[in-house]
Structures are given as C-alpha cells and as structure tokens.
CSV table of C-alpha atoms in Angstrom, one decimal:
chain,number,residue,atom,x,y,z
A,25,MET,CA,-79.5,-49.7,26.1
A,26,LYS,CA,-81.5,-47.6,28.5
A,27,PHE,CA,-80.8,-46.6,32.1
A,28,GLU,CA,-83.6,-48.9,33.2
A,29,SER,CA,-81.6,-51.9,32.2
A,30,TYR,CA,-78.6,-50.6,34.1
A,31,THR,CA,-80.5,-49.9,37.3
A,32,GLY,CA,-82.0,-53.4,37.0
A,33,CYS,CA,-78.5,-54.7,37.9
A,34,LEU,CA,-78.9,-52.9,41.2
A,35,LEU,CA,-82.0,-54.9,42.0
A,36,ASN,CA,-80.2,-58.1,41.1
A,37,ALA,CA,-77.4,-57.2,43.5
A,38,TYR,CA,-79.8,-56.2,46.3
A,39,ASN,CA,-81.7,-59.4,46.0
A,40,HIS,CA,-78.5,-61.4,46.4
A,41,HIS,CA,-77.3,-59.4,49.4
A,42,VAL,CA,-77.3,-61.0,52.8
A,43,ARG,CA,-77.4,-57.7,54.7
A,44,GLN,CA,-80.2,-56.0,52.9
A,45,SER,CA,-81.2,-53.9,56.0
A,46,ASP,CA,-77.7,-52.4,56.1
A,47,VAL,CA,-77.8,-51.6,52.4
A,48,ILE,CA,-81.2,-49.8,52.8
A,49,LYS,CA,-79.9,-47.9,55.8
A,50,ARG,CA,-76.8,-46.6,54.0
A,51,LYS,CA,-78.7,-45.4,51.0
A,52,LYS,CA,-81.4,-43.8,53.1
A,53,GLU,CA,-78.9,-42.0,55.2
A,54,ILE,CA,-77.6,-40.1,52.1
A,55,LEU,CA,-81.1,-38.9,51.2
A,56,THR,CA,-81.8,-38.0,54.8
A,57,GLY,CA,-78.5,-36.1,55.0
A,58,VAL,CA,-79.4,-33.9,52.0
A,59,GLY,CA,-82.9,-33.4,53.4
A,60,GLU,CA,-81.4,-32.2,56.7
A,61,PHE,CA,-79.1,-29.9,54.8
A,62,TYR,CA,-82.2,-28.2,53.3
A,63,ASN,CA,-84.3,-28.7,56.5
A,64,LEU,CA,-87.0,-30.4,54.4
A,65,ALA,CA,-88.9,-33.7,54.8
A,66,PRO,CA,-90.4,-34.0,51.3
A,67,ASP,CA,-94.0,-35.0,50.7
A,68,THR,CA,-93.3,-36.2,47.1
A,69,VAL,CA,-90.2,-38.0,45.8
A,70,LEU,CA,-89.5,-39.2,42.3
A,71,TYR,CA,-86.9,-41.9,41.8
A,72,MET,CA,-85.1,-42.1,38.5
A,73,GLY,CA,-84.4,-45.9,38.5
A,74,PHE,CA,-84.2,-48.3,41.4
A,75,SER,CA,-82.8,-47.6,44.8
A,76,PRO,CA,-83.1,-49.7,48.0
A,77,ALA,CA,-84.0,-46.5,49.8
A,78,ILE,CA,-87.5,-46.7,48.2
A,79,LEU,CA,-88.3,-49.6,50.5
A,80,VAL,CA,-88.2,-47.4,53.6
A,81,GLU,CA,-89.8,-44.2,52.2
A,82,GLN,CA,-92.7,-43.9,54.7
A,83,ASP,CA,-93.6,-40.1,54.9
A,84,ALA,CA,-93.6,-39.3,51.2
A,85,GLN,CA,-95.6,-40.2,48.2
A,86,ILE,CA,-93.2,-42.3,46.0
A,87,TYR,CA,-93.1,-42.0,42.2
A,88,VAL,CA,-90.8,-44.1,40.1
A,89,THR,CA,-89.7,-43.9,36.5
A,90,ASN,CA,-86.9,-45.4,34.3
A,91,VAL,CA,-87.4,-48.8,35.8
A,92,SER,CA,-88.0,-52.3,34.3
A,93,ILE,CA,-91.0,-54.6,34.7
A,94,GLU,CA,-88.9,-56.6,37.2
A,95,VAL,CA,-88.4,-53.6,39.4
A,96,LEU,CA,-92.1,-52.7,39.3
A,97,ASP,CA,-93.0,-56.3,40.2
A,98,PHE,CA,-90.5,-56.3,43.0
A,99,LEU,CA,-91.9,-53.1,44.6
A,100,THR,CA,-95.4,-54.5,44.3
A,101,GLU,CA,-94.4,-57.7,46.0
A,102,ARG,CA,-92.8,-55.7,48.8
A,103,LYS,CA,-96.1,-53.8,49.2
A,104,VAL,CA,-94.4,-50.5,48.5
A,105,GLN,CA,-97.0,-47.8,47.8
A,106,PHE,CA,-95.8,-46.1,44.6
A,107,ILE,CA,-96.9,-44.5,41.4
A,108,HIS,CA,-95.1,-45.5,38.1
A,109,ILE,CA,-94.7,-42.7,35.5
A,110,PRO,CA,-93.6,-43.8,32.1
A,111,GLN,CA,-90.5,-41.8,30.9
A,112,ASP,CA,-92.3,-40.4,27.9
A,113,GLU,CA,-95.0,-38.8,30.3
A,114,LEU,CA,-92.5,-37.0,32.5
A,115,VAL,CA,-92.9,-33.8,30.4
A,116,ASP,CA,-96.4,-33.6,31.8
A,117,HIS,CA,-95.1,-33.3,35.4
A,118,LYS,CA,-93.4,-29.9,35.5
A,119,LYS,CA,-92.4,-29.1,39.1
A,120,ASN,CA,-94.7,-31.9,40.4
A,121,PHE,CA,-92.2,-33.4,42.8
A,122,GLN,CA,-90.5,-31.7,45.7
A,123,VAL,CA,-87.5,-34.0,45.4
A,124,VAL,CA,-86.1,-36.0,42.4
A,125,VAL,CA,-83.5,-38.7,43.1
A,126,ALA,CA,-81.2,-39.5,40.2
A,127,LEU,CA,-78.3,-41.6,41.6
A,128,ASP,CA,-75.7,-43.9,40.0
A,129,GLU,CA,-74.2,-41.1,37.8
A,130,TYR,CA,-77.5,-40.7,36.0
A,131,PHE,CA,-76.3,-37.8,33.9
A,132,THR,CA,-73.4,-39.7,32.4
A,133,PHE,CA,-75.8,-41.9,30.5
A,134,ALA,CA,-75.8,-39.8,27.3
A,135,GLU,CA,-74.1,-39.8,23.9
A,136,SER,CA,-73.2,-36.1,23.7
A,137,ASP,CA,-72.9,-32.8,25.6
A,138,GLU,CA,-76.2,-31.7,24.1
A,139,GLY,CA,-77.8,-34.9,25.3
A,140,GLN,CA,-76.5,-34.3,28.8
A,141,LYS,CA,-77.7,-30.7,28.8
A,142,LEU,CA,-81.2,-31.8,27.7
A,143,SER,CA,-81.2,-34.5,30.3
A,144,VAL,CA,-80.3,-32.1,33.1
A,145,ALA,CA,-82.9,-29.6,31.9
A,146,GLU,CA,-85.6,-32.4,31.8
A,147,ILE,CA,-84.9,-33.6,35.4
A,148,CYS,CA,-84.5,-30.1,36.8
A,149,ASN,CA,-87.9,-29.3,35.3
A,150,LEU,CA,-89.5,-32.0,37.5
A,151,ALA,CA,-88.2,-30.9,41.0
A,152,SER,CA,-89.7,-28.0,42.9
A,153,GLU,CA,-87.3,-28.1,45.9
A,154,TYR,CA,-84.1,-30.0,45.0
A,155,LEU,CA,-82.6,-32.7,42.9
A,156,ILE,CA,-80.1,-35.3,44.3
A,157,THR,CA,-77.6,-37.0,42.0
A,158,THR,CA,-74.1,-38.6,42.2
A,159,CYS,CA,-71.0,-38.3,40.1
A,160,LYS,CA,-67.4,-39.3,40.1
A,161,ASP,CA,-64.7,-36.6,40.0
A,162,TYR,CA,-63.7,-37.1,36.3
A,163,LYS,CA,-61.4,-34.1,36.3
A,164,ASN,CA,-59.1,-35.8,38.7
A,165,GLN,CA,-59.7,-39.4,37.6
A,166,SER,CA,-56.5,-41.4,37.2
A,167,PHE,CA,-56.0,-42.9,33.7
A,168,LYS,CA,-55.5,-46.4,35.1
A,169,ASP,CA,-59.1,-46.2,36.6
A,170,ARG,CA,-60.7,-45.5,33.3
A,171,GLU,CA,-61.2,-49.0,31.7
A,172,PHE,CA,-62.8,-50.8,34.7
A,173,SER,CA,-64.8,-49.8,37.8
A,174,VAL,CA,-63.6,-51.5,41.0
A,175,PRO,CA,-65.4,-54.9,40.9
A,176,ALA,CA,-68.0,-55.6,43.5
A,177,LEU,CA,-68.3,-59.0,45.2
A,178,ILE,CA,-71.5,-59.9,47.0
A,179,ARG,CA,-71.0,-63.0,49.2
A,180,ASN,CA,-73.9,-65.4,49.7
A,181,SER,CA,-74.3,-68.7,51.5
A,182,SER,CA,-75.0,-70.4,48.1
A,183,LYS,CA,-73.1,-68.6,45.3
A,184,ASN,CA,-70.9,-65.5,45.3
A,185,GLN,CA,-72.1,-62.8,42.9
A,186,ILE,CA,-69.5,-60.6,41.0
A,187,PHE,CA,-70.2,-57.4,39.1
A,188,LEU,CA,-67.6,-56.1,36.7
A,189,GLU,CA,-68.0,-53.0,34.7
A,190,PHE,CA,-65.9,-52.5,31.6
A,191,HIS,CA,-65.6,-49.1,30.0
A,192,ASP,CA,-64.7,-49.1,26.3
A,193,TYR,CA,-63.4,-45.5,25.7
A,194,ASP,CA,-63.7,-43.8,22.3
A,195,LEU,CA,-60.2,-43.3,20.9
A,196,GLN,CA,-61.1,-40.0,19.4
A,197,ASP,CA,-63.2,-38.5,22.3
A,198,ARG,CA,-61.7,-39.2,25.7
A,199,ASN,CA,-64.9,-38.1,27.4
A,200,SER,CA,-67.0,-40.7,25.7
A,201,TRP,CA,-67.3,-44.5,26.3
A,202,LYS,CA,-69.6,-47.5,26.3
A,203,THR,CA,-70.1,-49.5,29.5
A,204,THR,CA,-71.0,-53.2,29.8
A,205,VAL,CA,-71.9,-54.8,33.1
A,206,HIS,CA,-70.8,-58.4,33.6
A,207,GLU,CA,-72.8,-60.1,36.3
A,208,ILE,CA,-71.1,-63.4,37.3
A,209,LEU,CA,-73.0,-65.9,39.5
A,210,GLY,CA,-71.1,-69.2,39.9
A,211,SER,CA,-70.3,-70.4,36.4
A,212,ASP,CA,-73.0,-68.3,34.8
A,213,MET,CA,-72.6,-64.9,33.3
A,214,LYS,CA,-75.1,-62.3,32.2
A,215,ILE,CA,-74.1,-59.1,30.3
A,216,GLU,CA,-76.0,-55.8,30.3
A,217,GLY,CA,-75.2,-53.1,27.8
A,218,PRO,CA,-73.5,-51.5,26.1
A,219,PHE,CA,-74.6,-48.2,27.6
A,220,ALA,CA,-73.5,-45.0,25.9
A,221,ARG,CA,-71.8,-42.9,28.6
A,222,ARG,CA,-70.1,-39.5,28.8
A,223,ALA,CA,-68.1,-37.8,31.5
A,224,MET,CA,-69.8,-35.2,33.5
A,225,TYR,CA,-67.7,-32.6,35.3
A,226,PHE,CA,-68.9,-30.7,38.3
A,227,LYS,CA,-68.6,-27.3,36.7
A,228,GLN,CA,-70.3,-28.6,33.6
A,229,LEU,CA,-73.2,-30.0,35.6
A,230,ALA,CA,-73.5,-26.8,37.6
A,231,LYS,CA,-73.7,-24.7,34.4
A,232,PHE,CA,-76.3,-27.0,32.9
A,233,ALA,CA,-78.3,-26.8,36.2
A,234,TYR,CA,-78.1,-23.0,36.4
A,235,ASP,CA,-79.1,-22.8,32.8
A,236,ALA,CA,-82.2,-24.9,33.7
A,237,GLY,CA,-83.2,-22.5,36.5
A,238,ALA,CA,-81.3,-23.8,39.5
A,239,ALA,CA,-80.8,-21.5,42.5
A,240,ASN,CA,-77.9,-23.4,44.2
A,241,PHE,CA,-75.5,-26.2,43.4
A,242,THR,CA,-73.8,-28.1,46.2
A,243,VAL,CA,-71.3,-30.9,46.3
A,244,HIS,CA,-71.8,-32.4,49.8
A,245,LYS,CA,-68.4,-32.9,51.4
A,246,ASN,CA,-69.6,-35.2,54.1
A,247,LEU,CA,-71.6,-37.5,51.9
A,248,MET,CA,-70.4,-40.2,49.5
A,249,TYR,CA,-72.3,-42.8,47.6
A,250,LYS,CA,-71.3,-46.3,46.6
A,251,SER,CA,-73.2,-48.4,44.2
A,252,LEU,CA,-74.1,-52.0,44.9
A,253,ILE,CA,-72.4,-53.1,41.7
A,254,LYS,CA,-69.0,-51.3,42.0
A,255,LYS,CA,-66.8,-50.1,44.8
A,256,ASN,CA,-66.0,-46.7,43.4
A,257,TYR,CA,-67.2,-43.8,45.5
A,258,GLU,CA,-69.3,-41.1,43.9
A,259,HIS,CA,-69.8,-37.6,45.2
A,260,VAL,CA,-73.3,-36.6,46.3
A,261,ILE,CA,-74.6,-33.5,44.6
A,262,SER,CA,-77.8,-31.5,45.2
A,263,ILE,CA,-79.3,-28.9,43.0
A,264,GLN,CA,-81.8,-26.5,44.7
A,265,PHE,CA,-84.6,-24.5,43.1
A,266,ASP,CA,-86.6,-21.5,44.2
A,267,SER,CA,-90.0,-22.7,45.2
A,268,GLU,CA,-93.3,-21.5,46.6
A,269,TYR,CA,-92.9,-24.4,49.1
A,270,GLY,CA,-89.6,-22.9,50.4
A,271,SER,CA,-88.3,-24.3,53.6
C-alpha cells in the first residue's frame, strides 16, 4: 500500500473532527515555527500527502503529491489554489520548491535501508531551502509501545470515530514492520494497509540527508507533532540546504 492511502486516513479524521479550526491552527503553528527558525516565509511549498495546514496556506504557491483522488476533490471543493504533481513526475522538479513538507513519519514508509536512503535523497532533491519531517525517537522507544500506536478517539455529535494502528513486527528484523490502520465508526470498520514500515533513527536520517547534500540537520526541541489518527508525539525535524535564495 502507498503513503497516499495512509494520508487519506488523516482526511477522514479531519472531516469528522468538530474543532477543525483548532486542528488547522496546531498544524500550521509547527510549519510557522520552523519558518521563523530560518527567518523565511516561503513562496513555494510542496506537501507530501495531506495536511490540514494546506487549508490556510495563503502566501505561498501550494503543490501537493502522494495524495488520493479524495484528497484532490476535497481541496478543490474547499477552493484551495494548488497544483498536483504525480509522484512519478517529481524527478523533473529538482530544487523547484523552497520548502517540502513530509510529515507523519514519511521516511518510515519503506521496506529497506536502501529504500529509505533513496526516499530521503529524492525528497532532499526537491527542496531549495529546507525540508520539514517528523519522526518518533525509535532509539529510546519502549518495547511495550511497539505493537500499537496510542489510539485516537474523535468525538462527534452523531458517531464517535476511533483510529487504531497495529504494527506487525518482523520476527527476524526488529527495525521492520507492517502497519494496518483500523478506522472504527459506530459498528462499521474500515482497514487501510498493510503499509511496509521501517524504523528511522535521527542519526541515520541525518547521515542520509547529508549524503543527499544537506547543509544542516535540526531536531526542534520546542516543537512536537501529533497525528490526527494516533496520540503519539513525533519530533519535528528540519533539513536545510544551501541555496541561492538564502535567507
């Protein structure tokens, strides 16, 4: 299964949420915080997958990729001005975007170390200023937290919506697992996955990024990200590049 199917779950959760403005505000604050760190208000932003922050991007040209037809229809209905780039065309957009946003542990969606390295190189090749991503601290992860993410409950006046992530770890490779997302609405259940996943460590991501031409790698101590479909917190990481646009 592709990342676009996983990120589609975020849209389902957002649509069911009764405090959508609060959700947008929290997600946008993270992107703004990183922008302030670099003293940059970007003109072009590429989103890898769906994020509610897209709905309030007003000063930048928005590009989206790795999204489903449902996400594209949603953004169109909301009158968001965006340009969709099919994933297989990204190779034609070297350094075309000042900022690339790849949240929800984007780089863990891989089957091997080599796959992760290639994914990091591909995304780094798109950003001229910096890349924003998120990741859990797998080095210090408790064993009891491996099989399930902390479930997310979205209360609604009609039906409560529950998201439960199950991680089926490989018995031979402790860094590899498959994730299935169980979306429960009343007595109905929808399952997305399985998604091939692999742990990404901060030092590992930093090495891959520097190998791909990064100038700086920062784990933002004052920023934490939480997905709509789980309650685990993820660290916000930015990867900066030398650029003719320099701030």
